[in-house]
Coordinates of N, CA, C and O in Angstrom, one line a residue:
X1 N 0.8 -1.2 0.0 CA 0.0 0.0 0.0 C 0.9 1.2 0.0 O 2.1 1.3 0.1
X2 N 0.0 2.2 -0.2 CA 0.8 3.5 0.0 C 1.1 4.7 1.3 O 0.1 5.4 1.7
X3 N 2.4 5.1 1.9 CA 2.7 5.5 3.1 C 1.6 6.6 3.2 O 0.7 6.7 2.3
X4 N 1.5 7.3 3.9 CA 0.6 8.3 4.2 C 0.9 9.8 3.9 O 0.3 10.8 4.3
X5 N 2.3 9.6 3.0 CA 2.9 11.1 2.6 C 3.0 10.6 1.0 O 3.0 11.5 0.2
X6 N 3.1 9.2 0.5 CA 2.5 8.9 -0.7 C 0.8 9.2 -1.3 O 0.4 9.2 -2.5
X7 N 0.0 9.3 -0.1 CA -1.3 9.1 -0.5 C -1.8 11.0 -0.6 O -2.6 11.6 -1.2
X8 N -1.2 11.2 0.0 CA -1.0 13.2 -0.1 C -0.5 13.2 -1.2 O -1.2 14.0 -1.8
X9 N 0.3 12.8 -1.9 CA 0.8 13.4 -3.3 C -0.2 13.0 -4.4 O -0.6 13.6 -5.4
X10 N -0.5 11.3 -4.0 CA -1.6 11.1 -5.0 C -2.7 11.8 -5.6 O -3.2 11.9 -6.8
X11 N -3.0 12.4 -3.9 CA -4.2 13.3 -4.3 C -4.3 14.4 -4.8 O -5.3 14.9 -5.3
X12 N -3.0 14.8 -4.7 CA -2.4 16.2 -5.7 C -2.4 15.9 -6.8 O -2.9 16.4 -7.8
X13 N -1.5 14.6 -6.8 CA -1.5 14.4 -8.8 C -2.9 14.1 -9.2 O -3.3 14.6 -10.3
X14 N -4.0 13.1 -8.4 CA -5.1 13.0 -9.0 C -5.8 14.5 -9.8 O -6.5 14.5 -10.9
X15 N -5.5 15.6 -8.8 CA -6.3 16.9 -9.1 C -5.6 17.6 -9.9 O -5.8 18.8 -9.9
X16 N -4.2 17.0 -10.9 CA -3.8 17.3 -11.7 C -2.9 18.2 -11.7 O -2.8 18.9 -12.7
X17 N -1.9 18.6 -10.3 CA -0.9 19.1 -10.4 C 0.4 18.4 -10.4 O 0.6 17.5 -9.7
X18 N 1.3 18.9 -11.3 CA 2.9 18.4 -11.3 C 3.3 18.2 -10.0 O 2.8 18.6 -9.0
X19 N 4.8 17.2 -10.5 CA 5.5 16.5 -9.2 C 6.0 17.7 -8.6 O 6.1 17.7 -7.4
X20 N 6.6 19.3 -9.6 CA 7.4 20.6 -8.5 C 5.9 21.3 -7.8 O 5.9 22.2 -7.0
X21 N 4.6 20.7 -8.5 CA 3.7 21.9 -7.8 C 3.6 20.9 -6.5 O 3.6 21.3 -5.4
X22 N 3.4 19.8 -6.9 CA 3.3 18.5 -5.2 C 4.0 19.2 -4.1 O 3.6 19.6 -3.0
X23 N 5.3 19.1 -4.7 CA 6.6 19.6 -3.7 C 6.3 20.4 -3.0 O 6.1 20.1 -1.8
X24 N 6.2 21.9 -3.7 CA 5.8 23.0 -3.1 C 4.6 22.8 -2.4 O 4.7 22.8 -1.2
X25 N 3.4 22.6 -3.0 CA 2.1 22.4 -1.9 C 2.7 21.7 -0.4 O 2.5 22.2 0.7
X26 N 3.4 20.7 -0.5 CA 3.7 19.7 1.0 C 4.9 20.4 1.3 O 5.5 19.9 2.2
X27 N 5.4 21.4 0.9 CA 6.8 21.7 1.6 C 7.7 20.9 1.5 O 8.6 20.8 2.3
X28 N 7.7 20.1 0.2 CA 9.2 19.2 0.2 C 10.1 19.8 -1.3 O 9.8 20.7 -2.1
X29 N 11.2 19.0 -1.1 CA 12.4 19.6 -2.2 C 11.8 18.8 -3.4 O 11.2 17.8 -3.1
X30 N 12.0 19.2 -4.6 CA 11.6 19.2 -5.6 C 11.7 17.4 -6.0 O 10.9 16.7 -6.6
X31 N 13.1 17.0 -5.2 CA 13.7 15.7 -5.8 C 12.7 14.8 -4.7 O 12.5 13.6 -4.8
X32 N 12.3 15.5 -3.8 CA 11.7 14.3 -2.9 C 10.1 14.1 -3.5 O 9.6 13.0 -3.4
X33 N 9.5 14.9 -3.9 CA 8.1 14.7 -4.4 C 8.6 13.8 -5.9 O 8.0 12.8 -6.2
X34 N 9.5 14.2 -6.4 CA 9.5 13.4 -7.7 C 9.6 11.8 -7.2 O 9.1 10.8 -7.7
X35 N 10.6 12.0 -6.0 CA 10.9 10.2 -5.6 C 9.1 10.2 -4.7 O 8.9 9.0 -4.7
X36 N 8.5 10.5 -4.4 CA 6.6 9.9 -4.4 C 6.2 9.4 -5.5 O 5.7 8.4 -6.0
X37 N 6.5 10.4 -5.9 CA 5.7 10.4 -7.5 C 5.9 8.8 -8.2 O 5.0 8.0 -8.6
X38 N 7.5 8.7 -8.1 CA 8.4 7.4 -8.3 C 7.7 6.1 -8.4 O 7.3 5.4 -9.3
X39 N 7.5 6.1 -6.5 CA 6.9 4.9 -5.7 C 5.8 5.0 -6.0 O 5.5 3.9 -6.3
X40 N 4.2 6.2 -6.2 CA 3.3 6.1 -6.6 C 3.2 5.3 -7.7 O 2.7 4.2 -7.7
X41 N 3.8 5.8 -8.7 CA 4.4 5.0 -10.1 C 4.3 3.3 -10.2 O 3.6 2.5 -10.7
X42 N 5.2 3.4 -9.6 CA 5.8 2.2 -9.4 C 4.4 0.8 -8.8 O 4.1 -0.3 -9.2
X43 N 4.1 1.3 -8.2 CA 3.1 0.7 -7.0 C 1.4 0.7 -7.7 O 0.4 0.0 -7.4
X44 N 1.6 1.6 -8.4 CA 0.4 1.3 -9.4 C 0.7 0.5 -11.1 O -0.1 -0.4 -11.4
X45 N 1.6 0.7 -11.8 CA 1.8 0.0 -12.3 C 1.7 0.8 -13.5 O 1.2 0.4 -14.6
X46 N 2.3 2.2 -13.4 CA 2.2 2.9 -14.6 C 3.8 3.6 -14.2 O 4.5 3.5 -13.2
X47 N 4.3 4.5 -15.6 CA 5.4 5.3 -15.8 C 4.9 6.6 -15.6 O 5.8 7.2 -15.0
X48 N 4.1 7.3 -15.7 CA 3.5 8.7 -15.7 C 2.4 8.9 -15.0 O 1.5 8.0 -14.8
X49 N 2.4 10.5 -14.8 CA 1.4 10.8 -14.3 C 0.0 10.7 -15.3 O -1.1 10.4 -15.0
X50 N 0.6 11.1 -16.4 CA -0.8 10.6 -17.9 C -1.5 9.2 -17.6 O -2.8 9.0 -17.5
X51 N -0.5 8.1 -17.4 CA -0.9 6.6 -17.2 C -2.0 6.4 -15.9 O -3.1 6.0 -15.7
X52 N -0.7 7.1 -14.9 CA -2.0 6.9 -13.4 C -3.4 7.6 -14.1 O -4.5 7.0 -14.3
X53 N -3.3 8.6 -14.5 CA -4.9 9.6 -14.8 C -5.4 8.5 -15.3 O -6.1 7.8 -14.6
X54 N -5.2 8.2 -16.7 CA -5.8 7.1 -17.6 C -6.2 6.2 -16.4 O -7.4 6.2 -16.3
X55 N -5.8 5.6 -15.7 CA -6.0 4.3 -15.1 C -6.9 4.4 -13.7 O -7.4 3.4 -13.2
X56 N -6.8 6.2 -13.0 CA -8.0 5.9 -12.8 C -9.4 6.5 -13.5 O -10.3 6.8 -12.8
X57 N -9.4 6.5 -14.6 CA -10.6 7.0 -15.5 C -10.8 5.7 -16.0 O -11.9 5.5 -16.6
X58 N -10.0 4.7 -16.0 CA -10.7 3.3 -16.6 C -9.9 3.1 -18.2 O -10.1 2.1 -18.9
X59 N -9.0 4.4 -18.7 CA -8.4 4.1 -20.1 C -7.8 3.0 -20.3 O -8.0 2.0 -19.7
X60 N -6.9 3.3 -21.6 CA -5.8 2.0 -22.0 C -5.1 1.6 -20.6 O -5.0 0.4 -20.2
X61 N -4.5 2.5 -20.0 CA -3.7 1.8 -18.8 C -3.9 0.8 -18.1 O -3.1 0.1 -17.4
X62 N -5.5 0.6 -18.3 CA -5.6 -0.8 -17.1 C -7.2 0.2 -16.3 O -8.0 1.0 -16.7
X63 N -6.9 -0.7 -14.9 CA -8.2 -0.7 -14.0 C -7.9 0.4 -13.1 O -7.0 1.3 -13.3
X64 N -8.4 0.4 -12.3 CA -8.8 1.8 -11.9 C -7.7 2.0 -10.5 O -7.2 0.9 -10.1
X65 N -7.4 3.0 -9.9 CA -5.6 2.8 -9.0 C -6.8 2.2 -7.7 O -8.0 2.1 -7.7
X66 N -5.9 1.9 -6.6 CA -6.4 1.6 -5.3 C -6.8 2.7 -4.9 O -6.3 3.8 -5.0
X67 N -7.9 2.2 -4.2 CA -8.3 3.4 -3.1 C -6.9 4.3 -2.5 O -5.7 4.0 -2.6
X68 N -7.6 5.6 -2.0 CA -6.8 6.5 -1.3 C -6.7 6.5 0.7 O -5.8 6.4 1.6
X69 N -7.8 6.5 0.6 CA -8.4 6.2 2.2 C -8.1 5.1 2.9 O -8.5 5.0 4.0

């Protein structure tokens, strides 16, 4: 599953901001939201933030991400 500072960024990228606007929103360095972003990645089973979107809208990527909550 995802840590509890992973599931804060998801919900940022869900609402469609980049990995430097993540950063900034949570107060982290640029390279540490990208390494969320990484493990979000990684843990869903996509390379981009395009793929996660697609995947949770149901597109080519696949099925829909795991819950947030």
């Amino acid at each position: 599953g995802l840590s509890r500072r992973e599931t804060e960024v998801l919900v940022l990228l869900m609402q469609g901001y980049d990995t430097n606007a993540v950063a900034e929103k949570l107060f982290l360095s640029p390279h540490t939201g990208k390494s969320h972003s990484y493990h979000i990645y990684q843990k869903a089973g996509v390379n981009s933030r395009r793929e996660l979107l697609e995947k949770r809208d149901g597109g080519e990527a696949g099925a829909p991400c795991p819950p947030t909550t």
